[in-house]
Amino acid sequence: MKAAFATWQGRIAPLFETSRQAHIVTVLPDGMLEERGECFQEQSPVGKILCLVEWEVNTVICGAISRQVQAIAAAHGIHVIPFVAGDLRAVIQAWIDQRIGNAEYAMPGCGRRTAGNHKNPLLPPRR
């Protein structure tokens, strides 16, 4: 499982379309994590999605994202978890712990607009 977190200054970027960097987290079969930073080489929203495809990302966690760009990501097999806010390290841990849908990670003003309970099917169930 590989996720991209759209970032800005150590936090989740408030808008996917204007983000310039992504933090890529790969969950290995033994549960260990590999992490690396990447810069979007393309600045158009479609170009950013194509970067995610090239990086073999399954999930993108971001702040706001337009419906059109989210649909393009979905067409490329990328699950989008939108309207997330917070410190990058805390959001990564919440994603791993399957708490990413909690209100504390909701983007201010977005209420509960995140798309429900984001269970990560490729992570082991929490005990």
Short mmCIF file of N, CA and C in Angstrom, two decimals:
data_model
loop_
_atom_site.label_atom_id
_atom_site.label_comp_id
_atom_site.label_asym_id
_atom_site.label_seq_id
_atom_site.Cartn_x
_atom_site.Cartn_y
_atom_site.Cartn_z
N MET A 1 0.85 -1.17 0.00
CA MET A 1 0.00 0.00 0.00
C MET A 1 0.89 1.23 0.00
N LYS A 2 0.58 2.16 -0.87
CA LYS A 2 1.37 3.39 -0.97
C LYS A 2 0.43 4.57 -0.99
N ALA A 3 0.66 5.53 -0.08
CA ALA A 3 -0.18 6.72 0.02
C ALA A 3 0.68 7.96 -0.19
N ALA A 4 0.06 8.97 -0.76
CA ALA A 4 0.70 10.28 -0.92
C ALA A 4 -0.07 11.28 -0.08
N PHE A 5 0.67 12.05 0.68
CA PHE A 5 0.10 13.12 1.50
C PHE A 5 0.54 14.44 0.87
N ALA A 6 -0.41 15.20 0.32
CA ALA A 6 -0.06 16.50 -0.26
C ALA A 6 0.34 17.42 0.88
N THR A 7 1.55 18.01 0.80
CA THR A 7 2.09 18.73 1.95
C THR A 7 2.45 20.17 1.64
N TRP A 8 2.51 20.94 2.71
CA TRP A 8 2.97 22.33 2.68
C TRP A 8 3.50 22.66 4.07
N GLN A 9 4.77 22.95 4.18
CA GLN A 9 5.42 23.33 5.43
C GLN A 9 5.12 22.37 6.59
N GLY A 10 5.25 21.08 6.33
CA GLY A 10 5.09 20.07 7.38
C GLY A 10 3.66 19.78 7.77
N ARG A 11 2.72 20.28 6.99
CA ARG A 11 1.29 20.05 7.25
C ARG A 11 0.64 19.56 5.96
N ILE A 12 -0.60 19.11 6.08
CA ILE A 12 -1.36 18.75 4.88
C ILE A 12 -1.68 20.04 4.14
N ALA A 13 -1.41 20.06 2.85
CA ALA A 13 -1.65 21.25 2.03
C ALA A 13 -3.15 21.55 2.00
N PRO A 14 -3.53 22.82 2.13
CA PRO A 14 -4.95 23.15 2.16
C PRO A 14 -5.69 22.90 0.84
N LEU A 15 -4.97 22.88 -0.29
CA LEU A 15 -5.60 22.65 -1.59
C LEU A 15 -4.69 21.78 -2.44
N PHE A 16 -5.19 20.63 -2.85
CA PHE A 16 -4.38 19.69 -3.65
C PHE A 16 -3.85 20.36 -4.91
N GLU A 17 -4.70 21.09 -5.59
CA GLU A 17 -4.33 21.66 -6.88
C GLU A 17 -3.14 22.63 -6.81
N THR A 18 -2.89 23.24 -5.66
CA THR A 18 -1.77 24.17 -5.53
C THR A 18 -0.59 23.59 -4.77
N SER A 19 -0.70 22.34 -4.33
CA SER A 19 0.41 21.72 -3.61
C SER A 19 1.58 21.50 -4.55
N ARG A 20 2.78 21.60 -4.01
CA ARG A 20 3.99 21.41 -4.81
C ARG A 20 4.75 20.16 -4.40
N GLN A 21 4.40 19.60 -3.23
CA GLN A 21 5.13 18.44 -2.72
C GLN A 21 4.18 17.38 -2.21
N ALA A 22 4.70 16.17 -2.19
CA ALA A 22 3.95 15.05 -1.61
C ALA A 22 4.92 14.24 -0.75
N HIS A 23 4.39 13.72 0.33
CA HIS A 23 5.15 12.81 1.19
C HIS A 23 4.58 11.42 0.91
N ILE A 24 5.42 10.53 0.42
CA ILE A 24 4.98 9.19 0.02
C ILE A 24 5.29 8.22 1.15
N VAL A 25 4.26 7.47 1.56
CA VAL A 25 4.42 6.47 2.62
C VAL A 25 4.03 5.12 2.04
N THR A 26 4.95 4.17 2.12
CA THR A 26 4.69 2.81 1.67
C THR A 26 4.62 1.91 2.89
N VAL A 27 3.53 1.15 3.01
CA VAL A 27 3.40 0.17 4.08
C VAL A 27 3.89 -1.16 3.53
N LEU A 28 4.97 -1.65 4.11
CA LEU A 28 5.58 -2.91 3.66
C LEU A 28 4.81 -4.10 4.23
N PRO A 29 4.96 -5.29 3.65
CA PRO A 29 4.23 -6.47 4.13
C PRO A 29 4.43 -6.76 5.62
N ASP A 30 5.59 -6.41 6.16
CA ASP A 30 5.84 -6.66 7.59
C ASP A 30 5.30 -5.54 8.49
N GLY A 31 4.60 -4.56 7.87
CA GLY A 31 4.02 -3.46 8.64
C GLY A 31 4.95 -2.27 8.82
N MET A 32 6.20 -2.41 8.42
CA MET A 32 7.13 -1.30 8.50
C MET A 32 6.79 -0.26 7.43
N LEU A 33 7.27 0.97 7.64
CA LEU A 33 6.99 2.05 6.71
C LEU A 33 8.26 2.48 5.98
N GLU A 34 8.11 2.81 4.71
CA GLU A 34 9.15 3.50 3.95
C GLU A 34 8.56 4.87 3.62
N GLU A 35 9.35 5.91 3.79
CA GLU A 35 8.86 7.26 3.52
C GLU A 35 9.86 8.02 2.68
N ARG A 36 9.32 8.89 1.82
CA ARG A 36 10.18 9.77 1.02
C ARG A 36 9.37 10.99 0.60
N GLY A 37 10.07 12.07 0.36
CA GLY A 37 9.44 13.27 -0.16
C GLY A 37 9.60 13.33 -1.67
N GLU A 38 8.61 13.87 -2.33
CA GLU A 38 8.65 14.05 -3.79
C GLU A 38 8.13 15.45 -4.11
N CYS A 39 8.64 16.02 -5.16
CA CYS A 39 8.12 17.28 -5.68
C CYS A 39 7.33 16.97 -6.94
N PHE A 40 6.17 17.59 -7.06
CA PHE A 40 5.39 17.42 -8.28
C PHE A 40 6.14 18.11 -9.42
N GLN A 41 6.52 17.34 -10.43
CA GLN A 41 7.22 17.91 -11.58
C GLN A 41 6.25 18.66 -12.50
N GLU A 42 5.00 18.28 -12.44
CA GLU A 42 3.94 18.93 -13.21
C GLU A 42 3.11 19.77 -12.26
N GLN A 43 2.75 20.97 -12.67
CA GLN A 43 1.96 21.83 -11.79
C GLN A 43 0.48 21.85 -12.13
N SER A 44 0.10 21.29 -13.27
CA SER A 44 -1.34 21.23 -13.57
C SER A 44 -1.94 20.11 -12.71
N PRO A 45 -3.23 20.24 -12.36
CA PRO A 45 -3.86 19.19 -11.55
C PRO A 45 -3.76 17.81 -12.20
N VAL A 46 -3.99 17.73 -13.50
CA VAL A 46 -3.90 16.43 -14.19
C VAL A 46 -2.46 15.93 -14.16
N GLY A 47 -1.51 16.82 -14.34
CA GLY A 47 -0.10 16.44 -14.26
C GLY A 47 0.26 15.88 -12.90
N LYS A 48 -0.32 16.46 -11.84
CA LYS A 48 -0.06 15.95 -10.48
C LYS A 48 -0.62 14.55 -10.32
N ILE A 49 -1.81 14.30 -10.86
CA ILE A 49 -2.39 12.96 -10.79
C ILE A 49 -1.49 11.98 -11.54
N LEU A 50 -0.96 12.39 -12.69
CA LEU A 50 -0.07 11.50 -13.44
C LEU A 50 1.22 11.23 -12.68
N CYS A 51 1.70 12.21 -11.91
CA CYS A 51 2.85 11.95 -11.03
C CYS A 51 2.51 10.87 -10.02
N LEU A 52 1.32 10.96 -9.42
CA LEU A 52 0.89 9.95 -8.44
C LEU A 52 0.82 8.57 -9.08
N VAL A 53 0.34 8.52 -10.31
CA VAL A 53 0.29 7.24 -11.04
C VAL A 53 1.71 6.71 -11.25
N GLU A 54 2.62 7.59 -11.66
CA GLU A 54 4.01 7.19 -11.88
C GLU A 54 4.65 6.67 -10.58
N TRP A 55 4.30 7.29 -9.46
CA TRP A 55 4.84 6.88 -8.16
C TRP A 55 4.11 5.65 -7.60
N GLU A 56 3.13 5.12 -8.34
CA GLU A 56 2.35 3.93 -7.97
C GLU A 56 1.60 4.12 -6.65
N VAL A 57 1.02 5.30 -6.48
CA VAL A 57 0.25 5.63 -5.28
C VAL A 57 -1.16 5.06 -5.39
N ASN A 58 -1.65 4.47 -4.29
CA ASN A 58 -3.01 3.93 -4.24
C ASN A 58 -4.00 4.92 -3.64
N THR A 59 -3.51 5.77 -2.72
CA THR A 59 -4.35 6.68 -1.95
C THR A 59 -3.67 8.03 -1.88
N VAL A 60 -4.46 9.09 -1.97
CA VAL A 60 -3.93 10.43 -1.74
C VAL A 60 -4.76 11.08 -0.62
N ILE A 61 -4.06 11.65 0.35
CA ILE A 61 -4.69 12.35 1.47
C ILE A 61 -4.35 13.82 1.28
N CYS A 62 -5.40 14.66 1.28
CA CYS A 62 -5.19 16.06 0.97
C CYS A 62 -6.23 16.93 1.65
N GLY A 63 -6.05 18.23 1.50
CA GLY A 63 -7.06 19.18 1.95
C GLY A 63 -8.18 19.20 0.91
N ALA A 64 -8.59 20.38 0.53
CA ALA A 64 -9.64 20.51 -0.49
C ALA A 64 -9.11 20.02 -1.84
N ILE A 65 -10.03 19.52 -2.64
CA ILE A 65 -9.72 19.07 -4.00
C ILE A 65 -11.02 19.21 -4.81
N SER A 66 -10.89 19.65 -6.04
CA SER A 66 -12.10 19.81 -6.86
C SER A 66 -12.68 18.44 -7.21
N ARG A 67 -13.97 18.43 -7.46
CA ARG A 67 -14.62 17.17 -7.84
C ARG A 67 -14.05 16.60 -9.12
N GLN A 68 -13.72 17.50 -10.06
CA GLN A 68 -13.17 17.05 -11.35
C GLN A 68 -11.83 16.35 -11.16
N VAL A 69 -10.96 16.94 -10.35
CA VAL A 69 -9.64 16.34 -10.13
C VAL A 69 -9.77 15.04 -9.34
N GLN A 70 -10.70 15.02 -8.39
CA GLN A 70 -10.94 13.79 -7.64
C GLN A 70 -11.44 12.69 -8.57
N ALA A 71 -12.28 13.04 -9.53
CA ALA A 71 -12.79 12.05 -10.49
C ALA A 71 -11.66 11.54 -11.39
N ILE A 72 -10.73 12.41 -11.77
CA ILE A 72 -9.58 11.99 -12.58
C ILE A 72 -8.71 11.02 -11.79
N ALA A 73 -8.50 11.33 -10.51
CA ALA A 73 -7.72 10.42 -9.67
C ALA A 73 -8.41 9.06 -9.60
N ALA A 74 -9.72 9.06 -9.36
CA ALA A 74 -10.47 7.81 -9.27
C ALA A 74 -10.39 7.02 -10.58
N ALA A 75 -10.42 7.72 -11.69
CA ALA A 75 -10.32 7.05 -13.00
C ALA A 75 -8.98 6.36 -13.17
N HIS A 76 -7.97 6.83 -12.43
CA HIS A 76 -6.64 6.21 -12.48
C HIS A 76 -6.43 5.24 -11.31
N GLY A 77 -7.51 4.91 -10.61
CA GLY A 77 -7.43 3.91 -9.54
C GLY A 77 -6.89 4.45 -8.22
N ILE A 78 -6.90 5.77 -8.05
CA ILE A 78 -6.38 6.38 -6.82
C ILE A 78 -7.55 6.79 -5.94
N HIS A 79 -7.56 6.28 -4.73
CA HIS A 79 -8.58 6.63 -3.73
C HIS A 79 -8.19 7.96 -3.09
N VAL A 80 -9.11 8.90 -3.04
CA VAL A 80 -8.84 10.22 -2.47
C VAL A 80 -9.53 10.35 -1.12
N ILE A 81 -8.77 10.78 -0.13
CA ILE A 81 -9.32 11.12 1.19
C ILE A 81 -9.17 12.63 1.32
N PRO A 82 -10.25 13.38 1.02
CA PRO A 82 -10.16 14.83 0.98
C PRO A 82 -10.54 15.51 2.30
N PHE A 83 -10.33 16.83 2.32
CA PHE A 83 -10.73 17.70 3.43
C PHE A 83 -10.08 17.31 4.75
N VAL A 84 -8.81 16.90 4.65
CA VAL A 84 -8.02 16.54 5.83
C VAL A 84 -7.08 17.71 6.13
N ALA A 85 -6.88 17.97 7.41
CA ALA A 85 -5.97 19.04 7.83
C ALA A 85 -5.15 18.55 9.01
N GLY A 86 -3.98 19.15 9.19
CA GLY A 86 -3.19 18.84 10.37
C GLY A 86 -1.73 18.65 10.08
N ASP A 87 -0.99 18.43 11.14
CA ASP A 87 0.43 18.14 11.09
C ASP A 87 0.66 16.83 10.34
N LEU A 88 1.62 16.83 9.44
CA LEU A 88 1.88 15.65 8.61
C LEU A 88 2.08 14.39 9.43
N ARG A 89 2.94 14.43 10.45
CA ARG A 89 3.21 13.22 11.24
C ARG A 89 1.94 12.71 11.91
N ALA A 90 1.13 13.61 12.45
CA ALA A 90 -0.10 13.20 13.12
C ALA A 90 -1.09 12.59 12.13
N VAL A 91 -1.17 13.17 10.94
CA VAL A 91 -2.10 12.65 9.93
C VAL A 91 -1.64 11.28 9.43
N ILE A 92 -0.34 11.11 9.23
CA ILE A 92 0.17 9.79 8.82
C ILE A 92 -0.20 8.75 9.87
N GLN A 93 0.02 9.07 11.14
CA GLN A 93 -0.30 8.12 12.20
C GLN A 93 -1.80 7.83 12.24
N ALA A 94 -2.62 8.86 12.05
CA ALA A 94 -4.08 8.66 12.03
C ALA A 94 -4.49 7.76 10.86
N TRP A 95 -3.83 7.91 9.71
CA TRP A 95 -4.12 7.06 8.56
C TRP A 95 -3.75 5.61 8.88
N ILE A 96 -2.58 5.41 9.46
CA ILE A 96 -2.14 4.06 9.82
C ILE A 96 -3.10 3.43 10.83
N ASP A 97 -3.53 4.24 11.81
CA ASP A 97 -4.42 3.75 12.87
C ASP A 97 -5.89 3.72 12.45
N GLN A 98 -6.17 4.09 11.21
CA GLN A 98 -7.53 4.13 10.66
C GLN A 98 -8.42 5.10 11.43
N ARG A 99 -7.84 6.25 11.81
CA ARG A 99 -8.58 7.32 12.48
C ARG A 99 -8.66 8.57 11.62
N ILE A 100 -8.33 8.46 10.35
CA ILE A 100 -8.26 9.62 9.47
C ILE A 100 -9.62 10.30 9.31
N GLY A 101 -10.71 9.58 9.51
CA GLY A 101 -12.04 10.16 9.41
C GLY A 101 -12.49 10.89 10.67
N ASN A 102 -11.68 10.89 11.71
CA ASN A 102 -12.04 11.57 12.96
C ASN A 102 -12.13 13.08 12.74
N ALA A 103 -13.02 13.72 13.48
CA ALA A 103 -13.25 15.16 13.35
C ALA A 103 -11.98 15.98 13.58
N GLU A 104 -11.07 15.50 14.41
CA GLU A 104 -9.86 16.29 14.70
C GLU A 104 -8.99 16.48 13.46
N TYR A 105 -9.19 15.69 12.41
CA TYR A 105 -8.40 15.83 11.19
C TYR A 105 -9.22 16.45 10.06
N ALA A 106 -10.44 16.90 10.36
CA ALA A 106 -11.28 17.54 9.34
C ALA A 106 -10.78 18.96 9.09
N MET A 107 -10.76 19.33 7.84
CA MET A 107 -10.36 20.66 7.46
C MET A 107 -11.34 21.66 8.06
N PRO A 108 -10.86 22.76 8.66
CA PRO A 108 -11.78 23.75 9.25
C PRO A 108 -12.80 24.24 8.22
N GLY A 109 -14.04 24.31 8.65
CA GLY A 109 -15.12 24.76 7.78
C GLY A 109 -15.71 23.68 6.90
N CYS A 110 -15.12 22.50 6.91
CA CYS A 110 -15.61 21.42 6.05
C CYS A 110 -16.50 20.44 6.80
N GLY A 111 -16.60 20.62 8.12
CA GLY A 111 -17.46 19.74 8.90
C GLY A 111 -17.13 18.29 8.67
N ARG A 112 -18.12 17.54 8.31
CA ARG A 112 -17.94 16.10 8.08
C ARG A 112 -17.98 15.77 6.60
N ARG A 113 -17.42 16.63 5.78
CA ARG A 113 -17.45 16.40 4.34
C ARG A 113 -16.47 15.35 3.87
N THR A 114 -15.63 14.84 4.77
CA THR A 114 -14.77 13.73 4.35
C THR A 114 -15.67 12.55 4.01
N ALA A 115 -15.25 11.77 3.09
CA ALA A 115 -16.12 10.71 2.54
C ALA A 115 -16.22 9.51 3.47
N GLY A 116 -16.77 9.72 4.63
CA GLY A 116 -17.09 8.61 5.51
C GLY A 116 -15.90 8.04 6.25
N ASN A 117 -16.05 6.80 6.64
CA ASN A 117 -15.04 6.10 7.44
C ASN A 117 -14.01 5.51 6.49
N HIS A 118 -12.81 6.03 6.50
CA HIS A 118 -11.79 5.62 5.55
C HIS A 118 -10.98 4.45 6.08
N LYS A 119 -11.55 3.28 6.01
CA LYS A 119 -10.81 2.07 6.37
C LYS A 119 -9.80 1.80 5.27
N ASN A 120 -8.64 1.44 5.66
CA ASN A 120 -7.59 1.13 4.72
C ASN A 120 -7.59 -0.38 4.51
N PRO A 121 -8.09 -0.87 3.37
CA PRO A 121 -8.23 -2.32 3.18
C PRO A 121 -6.91 -3.07 3.14
N LEU A 122 -5.81 -2.39 2.93
CA LEU A 122 -4.54 -3.08 2.84
C LEU A 122 -3.75 -3.05 4.13
N LEU A 123 -4.26 -2.36 5.14
CA LEU A 123 -3.61 -2.37 6.45
C LEU A 123 -4.28 -3.45 7.30
N PRO A 124 -3.53 -4.07 8.20
CA PRO A 124 -4.17 -5.07 9.07
C PRO A 124 -5.20 -4.42 9.97
N PRO A 125 -6.28 -5.13 10.33
CA PRO A 125 -7.30 -4.56 11.21
C PRO A 125 -6.71 -4.23 12.58
N ARG A 126 -7.23 -3.16 13.18
CA ARG A 126 -6.79 -2.76 14.52
C ARG A 126 -7.32 -3.75 15.53
N ARG A 127 -6.54 -4.05 16.55
CA ARG A 127 -6.97 -4.98 17.59
C ARG A 127 -7.24 -4.24 18.86
#
